[in-house]
Each structure stands twice: as structure tokens, then as C-alpha cells.
Amino acid sequence: MAMNWSSSEIAVKPEIMLLEELLGEISSGRLRVPRFQRPFVWRPGQMTDLFDSIERGYPIGSVLIWETPLELPSLDTIAGVNIPSSAGGPYAYVLDGHQRLSTLYGCLVRRPHGSPPPMEPRVQEEWMWEIYRVLGQQDDRANKFRHWKSLEPPPENYLPLRSVLRTMDFLAYARKLSSSDRENINDLIDEGEELALRIKSYKMAVVRLVGSDISHAVEVFSRLNSSGQSMTPDQMVSALTYRADGTESLADRISSIQESLGDVGYGQIPSITIFRSVLAIAGEEDVQEARWDVLADRVKDRLASAVELTEVALRKAVDFLRDEIGVPLARLVPYNAQVMLLSAFFGVAGSASSWQRELLIKWFWSTSWSGFFAGANTTQIKIALEEMKGFAAGHADLDLSGQVARPFPDRFDMRSARIRAYLIWELQRFHRRLDSSGRPIDVVGLLARSDSSAYRHVFGSGPMVSNPANRVVLPTKAGMSVKRSLQDLSVDVEFEVVESHGIPIQALVALRGGDATSFIGERARFLAELERDFMRNVGVQLPKNLQGDADIDAD
């Protein structure tokens, strides 16, 4: 029965396809990726894990495709290769599965400019698509797929995945392997043939949504993926408000805002946080609304101006966090809701008066130390947004009653908002740190590059080893531990160095004697007291206990 394309009905057609057939639809230009999809973001490790799952016969998830007579703007390239335009409708668009299909297409099919792939890729944009299967590796539990980054050719037993689907390519590889002086060549070729067979015969589950309009397609998608959905809310609204006249989509604009904040260390603000900031500035009361079709219909005429206003307001919020609070990186912001609410403030007020600035500083530290936004539900965020907008308009103050700071944490884990609040304070309090020779350390640069691993253990074992007081940012020579580096400090710089890291004299004495418990205990009490003094000066309600648990919380 022919499909009635004009119908508002949408048909859901599940099917099973060979991997090779699905990739063929991409090569022909029939299956395309709509421009409102996020770009390719998978890490190299995710790519090799995908092929490991395929070889083992594990399912890799279904692909969701929307077939429609409507022609939508789509990506011109996949994995860096131009995709031919489809000759007339109907058209097929990937709604879910872009990252997996791009990985498969890029590694199994991709041949840039019609020529063989380079054997010596020099940048990640090239080598990330060059995945090899190591033949002859004995450990069956290990992942046998590798990227090859070296300028030298890979070993002969590295089978390029580019040679797997086409018989002539595999025979060329087999001839090259046969001409080498490796042992067990026949066994290696047999192993390669088995891999090729598994990939060629691998079948994927495909769900096709046929007909109707994009709002129905996205609605069906959201219901099919009610848990763990791959398309994020900002992408859904971007799809539902997409215009085919070449205007940048909401997803494009959000990506542009993220890039613009990268030069000040805030490029890692999640897209969903920017999206919710846009909604707040567009006048939405509930920025966590789950009915994306209704939301898109409400805000579509306000999105363009709201995005422009959000970009300005978000930059002011970031400047406030960096300059007034002292948060150098987005990674350290305790709660994403704080970024959204500050953006909403500057979207309404434009700028902060001196009294507003003082109260915003107190609000930030109070909500960070108290865990106010930990697991905040839709109603709590809605109330907080309403209150922030009223404060920005000068109609009301911020209510900080009942927000009591949590004690100094006893475990270092950067997933904890309480730890991130501690680190922001610590970076301010000990802003000039010295290495073992007395030279300044670029702490923020190390954090940007290494994240939590920049904070290294002093003692590697003991009952309090996970305490934040057992961590310092101190680069050392290769093979030199932090503990040994501190113990071997020259008398000329010793006290200046340890003071710059917040290590009191009592802790230094314990360190010299190798007493881990005393060192960590003395330093923890010292840091906790300094942090309490700062809380007192800001006007935050102090915790009852000096030290306590560090809950792993999130907003």
C-alpha cells in the first residue's frame, strides 16, 4: 500500500539491515544527516569500542531514520567526505545514530578525494578515521582495534578497516602481508577473513518513521527514547523550529556561543545550560519543560532575539564568575543552574549595581556551599528563576535563609559541587603557588589541561588518602613523587613553597617524618579554618561541624 505523504499520520516501520547496505545508503546520498544534528563529537576510544562490539556480535543500538517528501538542509560531508545530493524525494534523515554511522562510514568506506587514505596521517582529523585491527593478538578480552598516529607505517599485522568491505582491498592487504617475513601468515589472513565476514554479515536494527512533519517525527523519537535519549532538548527544539531558508539553527547558534566562550575558559558550558538560558531570557517560566513540541511552538517567534540577548547576558555572567567570584574555568562552576540564573539576571538587569553585586556574590557562595541546587526539581528551578528575575528588576531580594554551608569535605572528587566550591576558594586564597625550585606554577593552565589529575596525592596510601588536604598542584620531575619533592625542598625556598600551597608548619613537620595521618589531619584543619573565615566574611551561615562527608551531587 502506497504511503499517503500528505497525511498527518506517521508510520513506524522497524527492520533489520546489513551494515553494508546501510552505509551504501549514505554513499548514494539517500540517507542524510540533518543540519540540526550536533557535529561529530565521539572520542577515538569510543570509535574503537564500537568496532570491538561489532566483532564480538554485541548489539550497538538501533538507528532511527525519518523518511519524508520534505527536503531539509543536511550535512554536505560525513567523516570529511562529500556526500552526493539525493535526486528527488522521498528523503531519509538520521534522527538518532549519527555518531555511530559516521564512525562506521568514516572508518570502513571513507576515501577522501577518490584516492586511497594516507598512510601517515598527521592530525587527528585524519588519523581518527584510520582504525586497524591487530591480527595475532592473543588476549581475547582486550580491545584489538587501534588508531595509528605515528608517521611510520603500521606493522604488517595491522589490518586497516578500510580493506574489510571490498574484496579487492582485502586481497591487496593479504598479498602485502604474504610478502612479509612474519610467521603464521596463513593464520593471520584467516583471522582477517573472519573479521571481514563478521563485519559484512553484521545486522543493525533500523526504525523508520515514514511521513508526517518534523514535529511528529521528533515527538515519536522522544517517546521511543523516553529514557537516555540521544537527541538533547536543545537539539529537539532546534529541529522543531528549523527553517529551510539557510538561517542558522538554534543548535548552530548554541555551538557558536560555546566557541566564543572558549577563549576565556568557558567553552565547556553544556549546550543544555545555554539552551535553558535562552528559554529563560525568552520569557519561559519553566526552562526544564519536557514537552519539546509545545515548547518549540511557544518560543519559535522569540528564539532569534532571545539567542542574541543570551549571548550578551551569558558573557556578562561569565565575566561575573571569573572577575567577581574567581572561577577561572567552567569545569569548576558548582552547578550549571547558577550559570543559567546569572544569565537570566543580566538578561533583565543588563548590569549589577554595587548592592546587587554584593548579594549575588553571597548568593553564589551560599548556594555552592549549601548544596542548594543538588538534585533541584523543576518547581525549585522555576521558583529560583522567578526570584532571580524579580531581584534583577529591583522588586525583591534573594532569599538565602536556611542555606547552611556544608563542612570541609573529607573526600576529593570533582563530581562533588562542594569540592568544586572548595577549589574555587582555594585558588583565590593560594593564588601564587611555587614549584620545588621556587618558580611560579600556572595552576589554571594545568587544570585546563589535566582537570582533576592536576591535583596530585602527597601520600599514596593511608586511612585519609582521599582527603582534599592530601592533594596539591605541584609539577615534579619525571620519576619524582610529590611527597619526595616536598621533603627534598631546599632550605632557601622551603617555607615559601609550602606556604604557597597552604601547608602549615605542623603539617610540614609531619611530612618530614613520613606521618601521613598527622600531615593530612593538620593541613585539613588548617584549610577548614581558613575556609570558615572566608565564609564568615562573605556572610554565609557556617556549618556546625568543621569537617564532613562530600556528597556527589549535581543539578
Coordinates of C-alpha atoms in Angstrom, one line a residue:
M1 CA 0.0 0.0 0.0
A2 CA 1.4 3.4 -1.0
M3 CA 2.2 5.9 1.7
N4 CA -0.1 8.9 1.8
W5 CA 2.6 11.6 2.3
S6 CA 0.1 14.4 2.9
S7 CA -1.3 12.5 5.9
S8 CA -0.6 13.8 9.4
E9 CA -0.2 10.2 10.4
I10 CA 3.2 8.8 10.9
A11 CA 4.1 5.1 10.3
V12 CA 6.8 3.3 12.4
K13 CA 8.5 0.6 10.4
P14 CA 11.2 -1.5 12.2
E15 CA 13.5 -3.6 10.0
I16 CA 16.9 -5.3 10.1
M17 CA 19.6 -4.2 7.6
L18 CA 23.1 -5.4 6.8
L19 CA 25.6 -2.8 7.9
E20 CA 27.0 -2.7 4.4
E21 CA 23.5 -1.9 3.0
L22 CA 23.0 1.0 5.5
L23 CA 26.4 2.5 4.6
G24 CA 25.5 2.2 1.0
E25 CA 22.5 4.5 1.5
I26 CA 24.9 7.1 2.9
S27 CA 27.3 6.8 -0.1
S28 CA 24.4 7.2 -2.5
G29 CA 23.2 10.4 -0.8
R30 CA 19.8 8.8 0.0
L31 CA 20.4 8.7 3.8
R32 CA 21.5 12.1 5.1
V33 CA 22.2 13.8 8.4
P34 CA 20.0 16.9 9.0
R35 CA 21.9 20.1 9.9
F36 CA 20.2 20.5 13.2
Q37 CA 22.1 17.4 14.5
R38 CA 25.1 18.1 16.6
P39 CA 28.5 17.6 14.9
F40 CA 30.6 14.5 15.2
V41 CA 32.0 14.5 18.8
W42 CA 33.0 10.9 19.5
R43 CA 36.4 10.4 21.0
P44 CA 38.9 7.9 19.4
G45 CA 38.3 5.4 22.3
Q46 CA 34.5 5.4 21.6
M47 CA 35.2 4.6 17.9
T48 CA 37.4 1.6 18.6
D49 CA 34.9 0.3 21.2
L50 CA 32.2 0.4 18.6
F51 CA 34.2 -2.0 16.3
D52 CA 35.1 -4.2 19.3
S53 CA 31.4 -4.6 20.0
I54 CA 30.6 -5.4 16.3
E55 CA 33.3 -8.1 16.2
R56 CA 32.0 -9.7 19.4
G57 CA 28.5 -9.7 17.9
Y58 CA 27.2 -7.3 20.6
P59 CA 24.2 -5.0 19.7
I60 CA 25.2 -1.4 19.1
G61 CA 21.8 0.1 19.3
S62 CA 19.2 0.9 16.7
V63 CA 19.3 3.7 14.1
L64 CA 16.2 6.0 13.8
I65 CA 15.5 7.3 10.3
W66 CA 12.8 9.7 9.2
E67 CA 11.5 9.3 5.6
T68 CA 9.6 12.3 4.3
P69 CA 8.9 14.1 1.0
L70 CA 10.3 17.3 2.6
E71 CA 13.8 18.3 1.7
L72 CA 15.7 19.6 4.8
P73 CA 19.1 21.2 4.8
S74 CA 21.6 18.4 5.6
L75 CA 25.3 18.0 6.2
D76 CA 27.3 18.1 3.0
T77 CA 30.1 15.9 4.4
I78 CA 30.3 12.9 6.7
A79 CA 33.7 11.9 8.1
G80 CA 35.2 14.7 5.9
V81 CA 33.9 13.2 2.6
N82 CA 31.5 15.0 0.3
I83 CA 28.1 13.3 0.2
P84 CA 26.2 13.4 -3.1
S85 CA 22.9 15.2 -3.2
S86 CA 19.9 12.9 -3.5
A87 CA 18.0 13.1 -6.8
G88 CA 14.5 14.0 -5.6
G89 CA 12.4 12.7 -2.8
P90 CA 11.4 10.9 -0.7
Y91 CA 14.3 11.8 1.6
A92 CA 15.7 9.9 4.6
Y93 CA 17.3 11.7 7.6
V94 CA 19.1 10.3 10.6
L95 CA 17.4 11.3 13.8
D96 CA 19.4 9.0 16.1
G97 CA 22.6 7.2 15.2
H98 CA 24.7 10.0 13.7
Q99 CA 27.8 9.3 15.8
R100 CA 27.7 5.5 15.1
L101 CA 27.0 5.8 11.4
S102 CA 29.7 8.5 10.9
T103 CA 32.2 6.2 12.7
L104 CA 31.3 3.2 10.6
Y105 CA 31.2 5.2 7.3
G106 CA 34.4 7.1 8.0
C107 CA 36.4 4.0 9.0
L108 CA 35.0 1.4 6.6
V109 CA 34.1 3.4 3.5
R110 CA 35.8 6.8 3.6
R111 CA 38.2 7.5 0.7
P112 CA 38.8 11.3 0.6
H113 CA 39.1 12.8 -2.9
G114 CA 38.7 9.4 -4.6
S115 CA 42.2 8.3 -3.5
P116 CA 43.4 5.7 -1.0
P117 CA 43.7 7.0 2.5
P118 CA 47.0 8.5 3.6
M119 CA 49.3 6.0 5.4
E120 CA 50.8 8.8 7.5
P121 CA 48.1 11.0 9.0
R122 CA 49.5 13.9 10.9
V123 CA 46.4 15.4 12.5
Q124 CA 43.5 13.9 14.4
E125 CA 41.1 14.8 11.6
E126 CA 43.0 12.2 9.5
W127 CA 44.2 9.6 11.9
M128 CA 40.9 9.3 13.8
W129 CA 39.4 7.6 10.7
E130 CA 42.3 5.2 10.3
I131 CA 41.4 2.3 12.6
Y132 CA 43.3 -1.0 12.4
R133 CA 42.6 -4.5 13.7
V134 CA 45.6 -6.1 15.3
L135 CA 45.9 -9.6 14.0
G136 CA 47.6 -12.3 16.0
Q137 CA 46.9 -10.7 19.4
Q138 CA 46.3 -13.5 21.9
D139 CA 44.3 -11.8 24.7
D140 CA 40.7 -12.2 23.6
R141 CA 39.5 -10.0 26.4
A142 CA 41.3 -6.9 25.2
N143 CA 40.1 -4.5 22.5
K144 CA 42.1 -5.4 19.4
F145 CA 41.3 -2.2 17.4
R146 CA 43.8 0.6 17.3
H147 CA 44.3 4.1 15.9
W148 CA 47.8 4.5 14.3
K149 CA 49.1 8.0 15.0
S150 CA 52.8 7.6 14.1
L151 CA 54.4 9.0 11.0
E152 CA 55.8 5.5 10.4
P153 CA 53.7 2.8 8.5
P154 CA 51.9 0.5 10.9
P155 CA 53.1 -3.1 11.4
E156 CA 52.2 -5.7 8.8
N157 CA 49.7 -7.4 11.1
Y158 CA 47.7 -4.2 11.4
L159 CA 44.7 -4.8 9.1
P160 CA 43.2 -1.4 8.0
L161 CA 39.4 -1.5 8.4
R162 CA 39.3 0.3 5.0
S163 CA 40.3 -3.0 3.4
V164 CA 37.5 -5.1 5.0
L165 CA 34.3 -4.4 3.0
R166 CA 35.8 -4.6 -0.6
T167 CA 37.2 -7.9 -1.6
M168 CA 39.9 -6.4 -3.8
D169 CA 41.2 -4.2 -1.0
F170 CA 41.4 -7.2 1.3
L171 CA 43.2 -9.3 -1.3
A172 CA 45.7 -6.4 -1.7
Y173 CA 46.4 -6.4 2.0
A174 CA 46.7 -10.2 2.1
R175 CA 49.3 -10.1 -0.7
K176 CA 51.3 -7.4 1.2
L177 CA 51.1 -9.5 4.4
S178 CA 52.2 -12.6 2.5
S179 CA 55.3 -10.9 1.2
S180 CA 56.5 -10.1 4.7
D181 CA 58.7 -12.4 6.8
R182 CA 56.2 -12.8 9.6
E183 CA 55.4 -16.2 11.0
N184 CA 51.9 -17.8 10.8
I185 CA 50.9 -15.6 7.9
N186 CA 48.1 -18.0 6.9
D187 CA 46.7 -17.8 10.4
L188 CA 46.7 -14.0 10.3
I189 CA 45.0 -14.0 6.9
D190 CA 42.4 -16.4 8.2
E191 CA 41.8 -14.2 11.2
G192 CA 41.4 -11.2 9.0
E193 CA 38.9 -13.0 6.7
E194 CA 36.9 -14.0 9.8
L195 CA 36.7 -10.3 10.9
A196 CA 35.7 -9.2 7.4
L197 CA 32.9 -11.8 7.4
R198 CA 31.7 -10.7 10.8
I199 CA 31.5 -7.0 9.7
K200 CA 29.9 -7.8 6.3
S201 CA 27.3 -10.0 7.9
Y202 CA 26.6 -7.7 10.9
K203 CA 23.0 -6.6 11.0
M204 CA 21.6 -3.4 12.5
A205 CA 18.1 -2.6 13.8
V206 CA 16.6 0.3 11.9
V207 CA 13.4 2.1 12.8
R208 CA 11.9 4.1 10.0
L209 CA 9.4 6.9 10.7
V210 CA 7.5 7.4 7.5
G211 CA 5.5 10.5 6.6
S212 CA 4.0 13.5 8.5
D213 CA 6.0 16.6 9.5
I214 CA 9.1 17.2 11.6
S215 CA 7.1 17.9 14.8
H216 CA 5.6 14.4 14.7
A217 CA 8.9 12.8 13.9
V218 CA 10.6 14.4 16.8
E219 CA 7.7 13.6 19.1
V220 CA 7.8 9.9 18.1
F221 CA 11.5 10.0 18.7
S222 CA 11.2 11.5 22.1
R223 CA 8.6 8.8 23.1
L224 CA 10.7 6.0 21.7
N225 CA 13.7 7.3 23.7
S226 CA 12.0 8.4 26.8
S227 CA 15.0 7.3 28.8
G228 CA 18.6 8.0 27.9
Q229 CA 17.6 9.8 24.7
S230 CA 20.4 10.8 22.4
M231 CA 18.8 13.9 21.0
T232 CA 19.1 16.5 23.7
P233 CA 16.3 19.0 24.4
D234 CA 18.1 21.9 22.7
Q235 CA 18.5 19.7 19.6
M236 CA 14.8 18.8 19.7
V237 CA 13.7 22.4 19.8
S238 CA 16.3 23.2 17.2
A239 CA 14.7 20.6 14.9
L240 CA 11.2 21.7 15.6
T241 CA 12.0 25.4 14.9
Y242 CA 14.3 24.7 12.0
R243 CA 13.9 26.9 8.9
A244 CA 14.9 25.8 5.5
D245 CA 15.9 29.3 4.3
G246 CA 19.5 28.9 5.4
T247 CA 19.0 30.6 8.7
E248 CA 21.3 29.2 11.4
S249 CA 19.6 26.7 13.6
L250 CA 19.3 27.0 17.4
A251 CA 21.9 24.2 17.7
D252 CA 24.3 26.1 15.4
R253 CA 23.9 29.3 17.4
I254 CA 24.5 27.4 20.7
S255 CA 27.7 25.9 19.3
S256 CA 28.8 29.3 18.2
I257 CA 28.2 30.7 21.7
Q258 CA 30.2 27.8 23.2
E259 CA 33.1 28.5 20.8
S260 CA 33.1 32.2 21.6
L261 CA 33.4 31.4 25.3
G262 CA 36.4 29.1 24.8
D263 CA 38.9 31.9 24.9
V264 CA 38.0 32.7 28.5
G265 CA 37.9 29.1 29.7
Y266 CA 34.2 28.7 29.5
G267 CA 33.8 26.7 26.3
Q268 CA 32.8 23.7 28.3
I269 CA 29.5 25.2 29.4
P270 CA 27.0 22.4 28.4
S271 CA 24.7 23.2 25.5
I272 CA 21.7 22.4 27.6
T273 CA 22.7 25.1 30.1
I274 CA 22.9 27.7 27.2
F275 CA 19.6 26.4 25.9
R276 CA 17.9 26.9 29.2
S277 CA 19.4 30.4 29.4
V278 CA 17.9 31.1 26.1
L279 CA 14.5 29.9 27.3
A280 CA 14.8 32.0 30.5
I281 CA 15.6 35.1 28.5
A282 CA 12.8 34.3 26.0
G283 CA 10.4 34.6 29.0
E284 CA 9.8 31.0 29.7
E285 CA 8.9 30.2 33.3
D286 CA 9.8 26.5 33.2
V287 CA 13.1 26.0 31.5
Q288 CA 13.1 22.3 32.1
E289 CA 9.8 21.6 30.2
A290 CA 9.8 18.1 28.8
R291 CA 7.1 18.6 26.0
W292 CA 9.5 19.9 23.4
D293 CA 6.9 20.2 20.7
V294 CA 4.7 22.6 22.8
L295 CA 7.8 24.5 24.0
A296 CA 9.1 24.9 20.4
D297 CA 5.7 26.2 19.2
R298 CA 5.6 28.8 22.1
V299 CA 9.1 30.2 21.7
K300 CA 9.8 29.9 17.9
D301 CA 9.0 33.5 17.2
R302 CA 11.2 34.7 20.1
L303 CA 14.2 32.5 19.6
A304 CA 16.3 34.7 17.3
S305 CA 16.2 37.8 19.5
A306 CA 16.5 35.6 22.7
V307 CA 19.6 34.0 21.4
E308 CA 21.2 37.3 20.7
L309 CA 20.3 38.6 24.1
T310 CA 21.5 35.4 25.7
E311 CA 24.9 35.6 24.1
V312 CA 25.4 39.1 25.7
A313 CA 23.9 38.1 29.0
L314 CA 25.9 34.9 29.2
R315 CA 29.2 36.7 28.5
K316 CA 28.3 39.1 31.4
A317 CA 27.5 36.1 33.6
V318 CA 30.9 34.5 32.7
D319 CA 32.7 37.8 33.4
F320 CA 31.0 38.0 36.8
L321 CA 32.0 34.4 37.6
R322 CA 35.6 35.0 36.6
D323 CA 36.2 38.5 37.9
E324 CA 33.9 38.8 40.9
I325 CA 33.8 35.2 42.2
G326 CA 37.2 34.0 40.9
V327 CA 36.0 30.9 38.9
P328 CA 38.6 30.6 36.1
L329 CA 37.1 27.6 34.3
A330 CA 33.6 26.4 33.5
R331 CA 34.6 23.0 34.8
L332 CA 34.8 24.4 38.3
V333 CA 31.3 26.0 38.5
P334 CA 29.5 24.0 41.2
Y335 CA 26.0 24.0 39.5
N336 CA 25.0 24.7 35.9
A337 CA 21.8 26.2 37.2
Q338 CA 24.0 29.0 38.6
V339 CA 25.2 29.9 35.1
M340 CA 21.6 29.9 33.8
L341 CA 20.3 32.1 36.6
L342 CA 23.1 34.6 36.4
S343 CA 22.4 34.8 32.6
A344 CA 18.8 35.5 33.4
F345 CA 19.8 38.2 35.9
F346 CA 22.0 40.1 33.3
G347 CA 19.4 39.5 30.6
V348 CA 16.9 41.5 32.8
A349 CA 19.2 44.0 34.6
G350 CA 21.9 44.5 32.0
S351 CA 24.4 45.2 34.8
A352 CA 24.6 44.8 38.5
S353 CA 24.6 47.7 41.0
S354 CA 27.0 47.6 43.9
W355 CA 24.4 46.2 46.3
Q356 CA 23.2 43.7 43.7
R357 CA 26.8 42.6 43.1
E358 CA 27.4 42.0 46.8
L359 CA 24.2 39.9 47.2
L360 CA 25.0 37.9 44.0
I361 CA 28.4 37.0 45.4
K362 CA 26.8 35.9 48.7
W363 CA 24.1 34.0 46.7
F364 CA 26.8 32.2 44.7
W365 CA 28.8 31.1 47.7
S366 CA 25.7 30.2 49.7
T367 CA 24.2 28.0 47.0
S368 CA 27.5 26.4 46.3
W369 CA 28.5 25.6 49.9
S370 CA 25.0 24.6 51.0
G371 CA 24.2 22.3 48.0
F372 CA 21.1 24.3 47.3
F373 CA 20.8 23.1 43.7
A374 CA 21.7 19.4 44.4
G375 CA 19.0 17.5 42.6
A376 CA 16.8 20.5 42.3
N377 CA 13.5 19.6 40.6
T378 CA 11.5 21.6 38.0
T379 CA 9.5 23.5 40.6
Q380 CA 12.6 24.6 42.6
I381 CA 14.3 25.8 39.5
K382 CA 11.1 27.7 38.4
I383 CA 10.9 29.4 41.8
A384 CA 14.6 30.3 41.7
L385 CA 14.3 31.8 38.2
E386 CA 11.3 33.8 39.2
E387 CA 13.1 35.1 42.2
M388 CA 16.3 36.0 40.2
K389 CA 14.3 37.9 37.6
G390 CA 12.5 39.8 40.4
F391 CA 15.8 40.6 42.0
A392 CA 17.2 41.8 38.7
A393 CA 14.2 44.1 38.2
G394 CA 14.7 45.5 41.7
H395 CA 11.5 44.2 43.0
A396 CA 12.9 41.8 45.7
D397 CA 16.0 40.5 47.4
L398 CA 17.4 37.0 47.1
D399 CA 16.2 34.7 49.9
L400 CA 19.2 32.9 51.4
S401 CA 17.6 31.8 54.6
G402 CA 18.1 28.2 55.6
Q403 CA 21.2 27.8 53.3
V404 CA 23.8 26.5 55.7
A405 CA 27.3 25.7 54.3
R406 CA 28.3 22.1 54.4
P407 CA 31.5 21.3 56.3
F408 CA 35.0 20.9 54.8
P409 CA 34.8 17.8 52.6
D410 CA 36.7 14.6 53.6
R411 CA 37.0 13.2 50.0
F412 CA 38.4 14.7 46.9
D413 CA 36.0 14.1 43.9
M414 CA 35.5 16.9 41.3
R415 CA 32.0 15.5 40.6
S416 CA 31.1 17.0 44.0
A417 CA 29.8 20.6 43.9
R418 CA 31.2 21.0 47.4
I419 CA 34.7 20.1 46.2
R420 CA 34.4 22.5 43.3
A421 CA 33.4 25.3 45.7
Y422 CA 36.4 24.4 47.8
L423 CA 38.7 24.6 44.8
I424 CA 37.4 28.0 43.8
W425 CA 38.1 29.3 47.2
E426 CA 41.5 27.6 47.4
L427 CA 42.6 29.0 44.0
Q428 CA 41.8 32.5 45.4
R429 CA 43.4 32.0 48.7
F430 CA 46.6 30.5 47.4
H431 CA 46.7 32.3 44.0
R432 CA 50.5 32.3 43.7
R433 CA 52.0 28.8 44.1
L434 CA 55.6 27.8 43.7
D435 CA 57.3 24.7 42.4
S436 CA 60.1 22.9 44.3
S437 CA 62.6 25.4 42.9
G438 CA 60.6 28.5 43.9
R439 CA 59.2 29.3 40.5
P440 CA 55.5 30.2 40.0
I441 CA 53.1 27.5 38.8
D442 CA 50.4 28.1 36.2
V443 CA 47.7 26.4 38.2
V444 CA 44.8 27.4 36.0
G445 CA 46.7 26.2 32.9
L446 CA 47.4 22.8 34.5
L447 CA 43.7 22.5 35.5
A448 CA 42.6 23.3 32.0
R449 CA 44.9 20.7 30.5
S450 CA 44.7 18.0 33.2
D451 CA 41.5 18.6 35.1
S452 CA 41.4 16.7 38.5
S453 CA 44.7 14.9 37.8
A454 CA 46.5 18.3 38.3
Y455 CA 45.8 17.8 42.0
R456 CA 48.3 15.1 42.9
H457 CA 48.5 13.0 46.1
V458 CA 51.1 13.8 48.6
F459 CA 50.8 10.4 50.4
G460 CA 49.8 7.4 48.2
S461 CA 48.3 5.3 51.0
G462 CA 46.7 5.6 54.4
P463 CA 43.3 6.0 56.0
M464 CA 42.9 9.6 54.9
V465 CA 44.5 9.3 51.5
S466 CA 41.3 10.6 49.7
N467 CA 41.1 13.8 51.8
P468 CA 41.5 17.1 49.8
A469 CA 44.3 18.0 52.2
N470 CA 46.3 15.2 50.7
R471 CA 46.2 16.9 47.3
V472 CA 48.4 19.7 45.9
V473 CA 49.1 21.2 42.4
L474 CA 52.9 20.6 42.2
P475 CA 54.6 19.5 39.0
T476 CA 57.6 17.4 39.6
K477 CA 60.5 15.9 37.6
A478 CA 59.9 12.5 35.9
G479 CA 60.0 9.7 38.5
M480 CA 59.8 12.2 41.4
S481 CA 56.8 11.9 43.7
V482 CA 55.1 14.9 45.3
K483 CA 56.0 13.7 48.7
R484 CA 59.7 13.3 47.9
S485 CA 59.7 16.7 46.1
L486 CA 58.3 18.4 49.2
Q487 CA 60.7 16.5 51.6
D488 CA 63.7 17.5 49.5
L489 CA 63.0 21.2 49.3
S490 CA 66.0 23.5 49.6
V491 CA 66.2 25.5 52.8
D492 CA 66.3 28.6 50.7
V493 CA 62.8 28.2 49.4
E494 CA 61.2 25.6 51.7
F495 CA 58.9 27.8 53.8
E496 CA 57.9 30.0 50.9
V497 CA 57.0 26.9 48.8
V498 CA 54.9 25.1 51.4
E499 CA 53.2 28.3 52.5
S500 CA 52.1 28.9 48.9
H501 CA 50.4 25.5 48.9
G502 CA 48.6 26.0 52.2
I503 CA 50.8 23.6 54.2
P504 CA 51.2 24.8 57.8
I505 CA 54.4 24.2 59.9
Q506 CA 52.8 21.4 61.9
A507 CA 51.9 19.6 58.7
L508 CA 55.4 20.1 57.3
V509 CA 57.0 18.6 60.4
A510 CA 54.7 15.5 60.0
L511 CA 55.6 15.4 56.2
R512 CA 59.3 15.3 57.0
G513 CA 58.7 12.4 59.4
G514 CA 56.6 10.5 56.9
D515 CA 53.5 10.6 59.1
A516 CA 50.6 10.7 56.6
T517 CA 47.8 10.8 59.2
S518 CA 49.2 13.8 61.0
F519 CA 50.1 15.6 57.8
I520 CA 46.7 15.3 56.3
G521 CA 44.9 16.0 59.6
E522 CA 46.9 19.1 60.4
R523 CA 46.5 20.5 56.9
A524 CA 42.8 19.7 56.7
R525 CA 42.1 21.6 60.0
F526 CA 44.2 24.5 58.7
L527 CA 42.4 24.7 55.4
A528 CA 39.0 24.2 57.0
E529 CA 39.5 27.1 59.4
L530 CA 40.7 29.4 56.6
E531 CA 37.7 28.5 54.6
R532 CA 35.4 29.2 57.5
D533 CA 36.9 32.6 57.9
F534 CA 36.1 33.3 54.3
M535 CA 32.5 32.1 54.7
R536 CA 32.2 34.4 57.7
N537 CA 33.4 37.4 55.8
V538 CA 31.0 36.7 52.9
G539 CA 28.1 36.3 55.3
V540 CA 27.3 32.7 54.7
Q541 CA 25.9 30.6 57.5
L542 CA 28.7 28.4 58.9
P543 CA 28.4 24.7 59.1
K544 CA 28.0 23.1 62.6
N545 CA 31.0 20.7 62.0
L546 CA 34.4 21.6 60.8
Q547 CA 34.7 18.6 58.5
G548 CA 32.3 16.1 57.0
D549 CA 31.2 14.0 54.0
A550 CA 31.5 15.3 50.5
D551 CA 28.3 14.2 48.7
I552 CA 28.5 13.5 45.0
D553 CA 25.7 15.9 43.8
A554 CA 24.6 17.5 40.6
D555 CA 21.9 19.7 39.3

